[in-house]
Short mmCIF file of C-alpha atoms (C1' of nucleotides) and ligand atoms in Angstrom, two decimals:
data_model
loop_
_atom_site.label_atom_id
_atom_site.label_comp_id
_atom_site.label_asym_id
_atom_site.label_seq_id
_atom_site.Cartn_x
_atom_site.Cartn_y
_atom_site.Cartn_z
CA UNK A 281 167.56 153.60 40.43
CA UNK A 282 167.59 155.55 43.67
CA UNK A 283 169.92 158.85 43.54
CA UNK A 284 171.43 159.98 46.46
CA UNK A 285 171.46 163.33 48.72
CA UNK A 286 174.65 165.38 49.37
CA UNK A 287 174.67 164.27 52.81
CA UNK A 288 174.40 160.59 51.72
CA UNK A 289 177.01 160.38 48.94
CA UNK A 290 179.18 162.21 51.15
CA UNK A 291 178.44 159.27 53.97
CA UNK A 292 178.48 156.59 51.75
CA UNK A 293 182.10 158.07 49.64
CA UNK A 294 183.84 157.91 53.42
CA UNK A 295 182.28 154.20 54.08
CA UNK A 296 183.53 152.82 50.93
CA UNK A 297 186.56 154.18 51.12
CA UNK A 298 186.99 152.54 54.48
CA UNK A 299 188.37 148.91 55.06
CA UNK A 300 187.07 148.72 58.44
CA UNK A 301 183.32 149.52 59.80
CA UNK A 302 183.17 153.20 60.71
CA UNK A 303 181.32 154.55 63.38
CA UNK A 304 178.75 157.18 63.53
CA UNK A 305 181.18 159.72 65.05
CA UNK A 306 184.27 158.65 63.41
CA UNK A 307 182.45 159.16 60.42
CA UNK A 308 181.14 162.25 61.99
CA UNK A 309 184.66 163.93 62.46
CA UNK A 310 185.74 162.48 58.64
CA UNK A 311 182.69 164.75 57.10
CA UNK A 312 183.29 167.81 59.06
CA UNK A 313 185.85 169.44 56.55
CA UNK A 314 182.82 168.68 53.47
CA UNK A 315 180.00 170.77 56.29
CA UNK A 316 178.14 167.40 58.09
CA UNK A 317 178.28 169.42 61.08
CA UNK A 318 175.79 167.63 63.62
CA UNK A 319 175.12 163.97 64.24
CA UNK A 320 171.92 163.53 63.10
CA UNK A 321 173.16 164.41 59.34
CA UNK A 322 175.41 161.61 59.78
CA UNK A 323 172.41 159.80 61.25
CA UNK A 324 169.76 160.49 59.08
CA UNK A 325 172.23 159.60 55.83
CA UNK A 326 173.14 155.96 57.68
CA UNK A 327 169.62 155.22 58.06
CA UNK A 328 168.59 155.75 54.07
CA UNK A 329 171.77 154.06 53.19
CA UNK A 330 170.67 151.36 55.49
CA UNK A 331 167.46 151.38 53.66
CA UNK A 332 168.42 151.30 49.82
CA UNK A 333 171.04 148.48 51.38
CA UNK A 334 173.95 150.44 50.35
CA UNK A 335 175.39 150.00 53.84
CA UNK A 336 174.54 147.61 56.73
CA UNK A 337 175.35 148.17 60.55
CA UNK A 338 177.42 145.93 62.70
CA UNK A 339 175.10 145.68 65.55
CA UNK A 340 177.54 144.26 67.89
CA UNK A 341 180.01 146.65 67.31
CA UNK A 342 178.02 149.78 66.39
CA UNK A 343 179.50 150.48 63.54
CA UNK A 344 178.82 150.83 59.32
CA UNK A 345 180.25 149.20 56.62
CA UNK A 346 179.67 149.36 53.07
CA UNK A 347 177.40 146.11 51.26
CA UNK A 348 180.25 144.11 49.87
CA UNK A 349 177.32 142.07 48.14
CA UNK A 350 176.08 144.10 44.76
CA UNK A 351 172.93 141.74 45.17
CA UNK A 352 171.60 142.79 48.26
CA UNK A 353 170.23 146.25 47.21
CA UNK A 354 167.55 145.42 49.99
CA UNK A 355 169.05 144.36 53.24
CA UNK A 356 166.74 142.18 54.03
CA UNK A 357 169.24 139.39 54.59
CA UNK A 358 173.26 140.26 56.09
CA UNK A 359 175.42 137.73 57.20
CA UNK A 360 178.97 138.62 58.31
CA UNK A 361 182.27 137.20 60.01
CA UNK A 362 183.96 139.51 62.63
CA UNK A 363 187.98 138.61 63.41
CA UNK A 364 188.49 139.22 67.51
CA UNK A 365 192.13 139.80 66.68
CA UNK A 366 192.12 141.92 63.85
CA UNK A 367 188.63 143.22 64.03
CA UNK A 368 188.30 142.36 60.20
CA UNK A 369 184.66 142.02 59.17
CA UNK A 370 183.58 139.93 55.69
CA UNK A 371 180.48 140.14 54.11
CA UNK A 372 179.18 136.64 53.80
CA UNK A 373 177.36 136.39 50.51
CA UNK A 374 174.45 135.03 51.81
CA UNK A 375 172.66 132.75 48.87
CA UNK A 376 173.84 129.91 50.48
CA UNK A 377 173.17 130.53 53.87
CA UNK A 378 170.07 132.55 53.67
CA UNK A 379 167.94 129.99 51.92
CA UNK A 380 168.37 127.54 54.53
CA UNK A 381 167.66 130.59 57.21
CA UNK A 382 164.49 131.70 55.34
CA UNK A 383 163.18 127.95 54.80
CA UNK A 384 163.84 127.79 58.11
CA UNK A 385 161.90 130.97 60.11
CA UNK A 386 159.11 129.89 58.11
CA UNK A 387 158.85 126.31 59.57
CA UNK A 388 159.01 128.01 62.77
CA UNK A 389 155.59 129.64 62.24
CA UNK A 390 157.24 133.45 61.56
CA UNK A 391 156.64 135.68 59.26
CA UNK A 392 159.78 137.12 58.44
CA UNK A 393 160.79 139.90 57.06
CA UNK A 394 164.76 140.14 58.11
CA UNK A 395 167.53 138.65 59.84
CA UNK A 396 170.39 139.39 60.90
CA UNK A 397 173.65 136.96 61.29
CA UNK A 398 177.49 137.93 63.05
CA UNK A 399 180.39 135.01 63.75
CA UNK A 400 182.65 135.74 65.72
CA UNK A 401 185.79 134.05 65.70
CA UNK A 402 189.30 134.08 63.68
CA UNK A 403 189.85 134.99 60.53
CA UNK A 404 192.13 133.00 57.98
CA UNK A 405 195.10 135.16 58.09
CA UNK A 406 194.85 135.72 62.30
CA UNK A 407 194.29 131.88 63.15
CA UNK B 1456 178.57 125.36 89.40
CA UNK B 1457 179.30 128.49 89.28
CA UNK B 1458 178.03 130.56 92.32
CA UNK B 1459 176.22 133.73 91.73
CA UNK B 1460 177.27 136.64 93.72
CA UNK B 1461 174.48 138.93 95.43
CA UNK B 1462 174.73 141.55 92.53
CA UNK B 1463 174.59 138.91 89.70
CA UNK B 1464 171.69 137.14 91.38
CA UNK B 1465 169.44 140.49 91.97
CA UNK B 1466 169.96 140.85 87.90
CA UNK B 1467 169.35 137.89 87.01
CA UNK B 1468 166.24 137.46 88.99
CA UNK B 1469 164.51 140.58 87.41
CA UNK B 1470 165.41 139.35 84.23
CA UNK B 1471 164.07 135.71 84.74
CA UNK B 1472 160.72 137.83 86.42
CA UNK B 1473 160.22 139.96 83.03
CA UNK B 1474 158.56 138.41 79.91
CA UNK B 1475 160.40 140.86 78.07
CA UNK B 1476 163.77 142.20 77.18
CA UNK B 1477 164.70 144.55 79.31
CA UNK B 1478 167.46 147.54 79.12
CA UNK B 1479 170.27 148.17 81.46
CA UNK B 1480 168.61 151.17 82.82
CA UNK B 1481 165.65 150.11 83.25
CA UNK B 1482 167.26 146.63 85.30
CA UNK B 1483 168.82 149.78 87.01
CA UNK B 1484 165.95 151.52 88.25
CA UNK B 1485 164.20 148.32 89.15
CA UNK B 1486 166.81 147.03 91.54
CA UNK B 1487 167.51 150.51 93.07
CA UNK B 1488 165.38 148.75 96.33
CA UNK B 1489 167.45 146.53 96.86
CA UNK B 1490 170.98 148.50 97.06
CA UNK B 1491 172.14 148.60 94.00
CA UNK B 1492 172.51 152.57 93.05
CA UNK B 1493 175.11 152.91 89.75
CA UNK B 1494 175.06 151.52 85.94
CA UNK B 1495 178.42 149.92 86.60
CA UNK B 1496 177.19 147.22 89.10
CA UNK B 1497 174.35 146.62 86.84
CA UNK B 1498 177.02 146.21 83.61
CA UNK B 1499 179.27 144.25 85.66
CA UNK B 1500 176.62 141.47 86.91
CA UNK B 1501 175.64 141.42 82.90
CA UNK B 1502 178.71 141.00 81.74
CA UNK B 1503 179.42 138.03 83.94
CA UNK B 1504 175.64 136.58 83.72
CA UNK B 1505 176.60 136.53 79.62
CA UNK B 1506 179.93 134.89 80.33
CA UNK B 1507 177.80 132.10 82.04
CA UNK B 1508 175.47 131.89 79.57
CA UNK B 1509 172.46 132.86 82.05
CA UNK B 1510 171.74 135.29 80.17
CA UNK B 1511 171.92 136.80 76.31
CA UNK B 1512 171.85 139.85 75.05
CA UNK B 1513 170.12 140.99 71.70
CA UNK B 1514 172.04 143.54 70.00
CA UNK B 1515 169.71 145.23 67.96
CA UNK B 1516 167.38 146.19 71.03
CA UNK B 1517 170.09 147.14 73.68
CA UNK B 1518 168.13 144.79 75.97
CA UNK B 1519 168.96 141.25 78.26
CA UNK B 1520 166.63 138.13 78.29
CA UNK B 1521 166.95 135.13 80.39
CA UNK B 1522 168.52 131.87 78.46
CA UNK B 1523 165.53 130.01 77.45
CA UNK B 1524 167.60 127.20 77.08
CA UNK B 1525 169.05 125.60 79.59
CA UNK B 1526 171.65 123.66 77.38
CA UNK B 1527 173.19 126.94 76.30
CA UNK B 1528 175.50 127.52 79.57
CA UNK B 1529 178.25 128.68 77.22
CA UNK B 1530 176.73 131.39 75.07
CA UNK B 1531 178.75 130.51 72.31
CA UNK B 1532 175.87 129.99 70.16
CA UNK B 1533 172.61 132.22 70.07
CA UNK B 1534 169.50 132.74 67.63
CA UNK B 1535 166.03 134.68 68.64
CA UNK B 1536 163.41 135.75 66.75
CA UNK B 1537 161.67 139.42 67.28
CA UNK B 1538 158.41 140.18 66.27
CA UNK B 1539 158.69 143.64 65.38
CA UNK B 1540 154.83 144.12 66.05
CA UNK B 1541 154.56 142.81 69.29
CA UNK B 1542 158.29 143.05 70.20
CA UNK B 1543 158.12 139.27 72.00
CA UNK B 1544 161.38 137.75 71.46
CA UNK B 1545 161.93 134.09 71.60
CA UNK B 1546 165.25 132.42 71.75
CA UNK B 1547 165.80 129.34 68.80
CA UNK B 1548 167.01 126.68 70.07
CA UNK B 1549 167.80 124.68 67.21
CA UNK B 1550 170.12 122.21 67.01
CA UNK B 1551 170.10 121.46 63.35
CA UNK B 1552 170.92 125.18 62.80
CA UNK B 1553 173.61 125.30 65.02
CA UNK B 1554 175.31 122.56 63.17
CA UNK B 1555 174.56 124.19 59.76
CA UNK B 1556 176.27 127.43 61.14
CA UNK B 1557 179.29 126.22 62.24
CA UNK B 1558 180.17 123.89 59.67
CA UNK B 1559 179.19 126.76 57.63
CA UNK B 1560 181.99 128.93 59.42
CA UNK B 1561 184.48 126.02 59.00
CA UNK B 1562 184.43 125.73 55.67
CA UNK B 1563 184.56 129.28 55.36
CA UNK B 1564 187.76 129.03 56.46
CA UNK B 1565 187.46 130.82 60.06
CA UNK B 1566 187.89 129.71 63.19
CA UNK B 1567 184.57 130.34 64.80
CA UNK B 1568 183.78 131.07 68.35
CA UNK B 1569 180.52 132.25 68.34
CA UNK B 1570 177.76 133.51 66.20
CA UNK B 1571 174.57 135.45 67.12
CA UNK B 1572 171.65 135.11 65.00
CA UNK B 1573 168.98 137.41 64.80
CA UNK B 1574 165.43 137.00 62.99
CA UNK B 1575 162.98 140.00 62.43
CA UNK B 1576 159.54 139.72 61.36
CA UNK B 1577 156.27 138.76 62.94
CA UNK B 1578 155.68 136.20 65.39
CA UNK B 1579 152.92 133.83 64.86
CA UNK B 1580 149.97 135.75 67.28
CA UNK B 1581 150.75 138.79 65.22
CA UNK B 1582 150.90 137.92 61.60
"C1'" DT C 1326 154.76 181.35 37.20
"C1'" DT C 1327 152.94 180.92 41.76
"C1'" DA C 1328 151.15 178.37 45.43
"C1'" DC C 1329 151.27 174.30 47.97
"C1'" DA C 1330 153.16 169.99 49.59
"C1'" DT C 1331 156.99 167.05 50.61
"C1'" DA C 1332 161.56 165.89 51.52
"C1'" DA C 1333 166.07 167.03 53.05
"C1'" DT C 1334 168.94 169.91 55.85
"C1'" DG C 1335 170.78 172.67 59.64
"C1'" DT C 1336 171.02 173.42 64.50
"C1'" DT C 1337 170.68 173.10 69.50
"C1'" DA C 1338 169.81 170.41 73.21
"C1'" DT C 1339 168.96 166.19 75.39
"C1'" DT C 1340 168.45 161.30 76.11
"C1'" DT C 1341 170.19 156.75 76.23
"C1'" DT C 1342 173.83 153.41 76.61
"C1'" DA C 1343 178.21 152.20 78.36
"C1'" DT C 1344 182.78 152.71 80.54
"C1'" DA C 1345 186.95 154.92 83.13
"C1'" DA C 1346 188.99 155.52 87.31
"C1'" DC C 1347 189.72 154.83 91.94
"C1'" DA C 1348 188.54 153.88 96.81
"C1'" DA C 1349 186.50 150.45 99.98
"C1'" DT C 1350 185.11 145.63 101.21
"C1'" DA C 1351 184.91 140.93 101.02
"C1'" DA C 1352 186.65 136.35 99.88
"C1'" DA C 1353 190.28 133.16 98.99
"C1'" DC C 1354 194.94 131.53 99.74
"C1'" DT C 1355 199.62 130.74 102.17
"C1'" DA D 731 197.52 137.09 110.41
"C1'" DG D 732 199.09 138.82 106.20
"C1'" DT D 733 198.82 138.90 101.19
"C1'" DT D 734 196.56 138.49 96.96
"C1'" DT D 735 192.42 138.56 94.14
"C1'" DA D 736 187.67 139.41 93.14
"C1'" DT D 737 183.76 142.10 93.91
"C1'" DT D 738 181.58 146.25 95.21
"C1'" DG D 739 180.57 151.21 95.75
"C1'" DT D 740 180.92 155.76 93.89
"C1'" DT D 741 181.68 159.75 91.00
"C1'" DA D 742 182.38 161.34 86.73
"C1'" DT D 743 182.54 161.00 81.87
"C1'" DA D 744 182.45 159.05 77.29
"C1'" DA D 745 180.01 157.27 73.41
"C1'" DA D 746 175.87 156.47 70.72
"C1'" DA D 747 171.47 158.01 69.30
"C1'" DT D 748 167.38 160.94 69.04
"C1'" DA D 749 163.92 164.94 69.94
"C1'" DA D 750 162.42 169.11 68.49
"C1'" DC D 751 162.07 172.80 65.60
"C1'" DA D 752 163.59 176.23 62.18
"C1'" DT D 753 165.20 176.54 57.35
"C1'" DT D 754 165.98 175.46 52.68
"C1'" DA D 755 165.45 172.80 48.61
"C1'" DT D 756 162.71 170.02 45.51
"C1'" DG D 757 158.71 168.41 43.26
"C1'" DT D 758 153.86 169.00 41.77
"C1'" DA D 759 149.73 171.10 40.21
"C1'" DA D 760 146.80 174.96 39.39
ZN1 ZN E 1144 175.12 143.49 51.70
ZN1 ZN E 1145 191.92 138.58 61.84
ZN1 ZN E 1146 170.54 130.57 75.58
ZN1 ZN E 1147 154.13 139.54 67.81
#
DNA sequence: TTACATAATGTTATTTTATAACAATAAACT
DNA sequence: AGTTTATTGTTATAAAATAACATTATGTAA
C-alpha cells in the first residue's frame, strides 16, 4: 500500500472533495493557503496520483477528477460520460465495457497497454 | 458538399500530406508560405475541418490527423490506436464497436452524442 | 553515526497550446 | 446598391504544461 507525499495528499484531499474535475490551476489557487506555491508541485502530485490511479485526467477537458472506481488502483482502463449541459462527468465502471475493449485491441494485432474512453452527450437529469 | 474555404483547405492539405499527427503550431509554421501568419486562422480552419468530420483530433497528443475513414463525415464517433513506441496512430474504424458503444451509452441512461476512444499500447511493427 | 544515494520539494523562468477582442474583407441575400 | 453574415487578418493575452536547477528530506549501507 502506497503512502502518499504532503504535496499529494494535499492534491488528492482538494480533488475528492470536489464534485466536478478540477484543473491544474484551479487546483493550484485551492492549495496556495496549505504552501503549493508553483505549478509544477501541483504537477508533479497529478502525475503520481495519475500513476497509483488515485485520480484520472479528463483529456478533453484538461481537467482531474478523483477514481470513482475503488478497483482501478491502476488506470490502465477509464471510461467516463461528460454532460454538455451540466458539465457532469461519471466514472463508468468499466468491467463491462473494458473486456469487450481489451478482447478487442488484441484482435486488432496491438499490444495494449491502456485506453482511454469519453461520451459526450446528456446526462439523465439534463436530457 | 460542403465547400472548403482557402484557409480550411491549406490545413487540411498539410494534414492529409503528413503521416503523422501534427500540432497546431507546427500546421502553423508549415503554412506560414502560403499567407497564413497567426494561431487563430490555424484554430479556426480546425475547428471547422472537425465540425466536418475531415479531420479528428486526439486529445491526449494535442495533435490533428486526417479522417481515415471516409464514412465518418460527422465526427460523432471516433477510436485510434497510439503506439506509444513508435507514436503511429491509426484511426478504428469499427463498426461493431461503434454499435457496442452507443447502445452501451443508451442503456446507461444518457443521451449520447459522441464518444472518443482512445487505445495506448504498441502497434503491431513495434511489439 | 556518518556517508552516500535517491526521492521529493521549492523556485524561477520559459515553452506550448489556445482564445479574446476588434478591425478589415469577402460572400450571400433582398 | 445596400444590408447582413461569414471569413479573415492582426495584436495581445490567457491557460496549460514543462525545463532547469538549487534545496531539503528520506532511505540505505558501511
Ligand atoms: Zn478509476
Ligand atoms: Zn447534465
Ligand atoms: Zn474519422
Ligand atoms: Zn509502433
Amino acid at each position: 500500500m502506497e503512502t502518499l507525499t504532503r504535496n499529494q495528499q494535499i492534491v488528492l484531499d482538494i480533488i475528492n472533495k470536489s464534485s466536478e474535475p478540477l484543473k491544474a490551476y484551479t487546483i493550484l489557487s485551492n492549495v496556495q493557503k496549505k504552501g503549493i506555491k508553483a505549478p509544477p508541485q501541483v504537477y508533479r502530485a497529478l502525475d503520481k496520483l495519475i500513476e497509483m490511479g488515485k485520480i484520472h485526467k479528463i483529456e478533453s477537458k484538461n481537467a482531474f477528477v478523483a477514481c470513482q472506481n475503488s478497483s482501478c488502483n491502476v488506470s490502465k482502463a477509464t471510461a467516463f460520460s461528460i454532460c454538455e449541459s451540466c458539465e457532469e462527468v461519471t466514472e463508468i465502471s468499466n468491467s463491462k465495457i473494458s473486456k469487450y475493449l481489451s478482447n478487442f485491441a488484441e484482435k486488432a494485432g496491438m499490444e495494449y497497454k491502456k485506453y482511454n474512453l469519453e461520451f459526450f452527450g446528456l446526462c439523465k437529469k439534463c436530457k
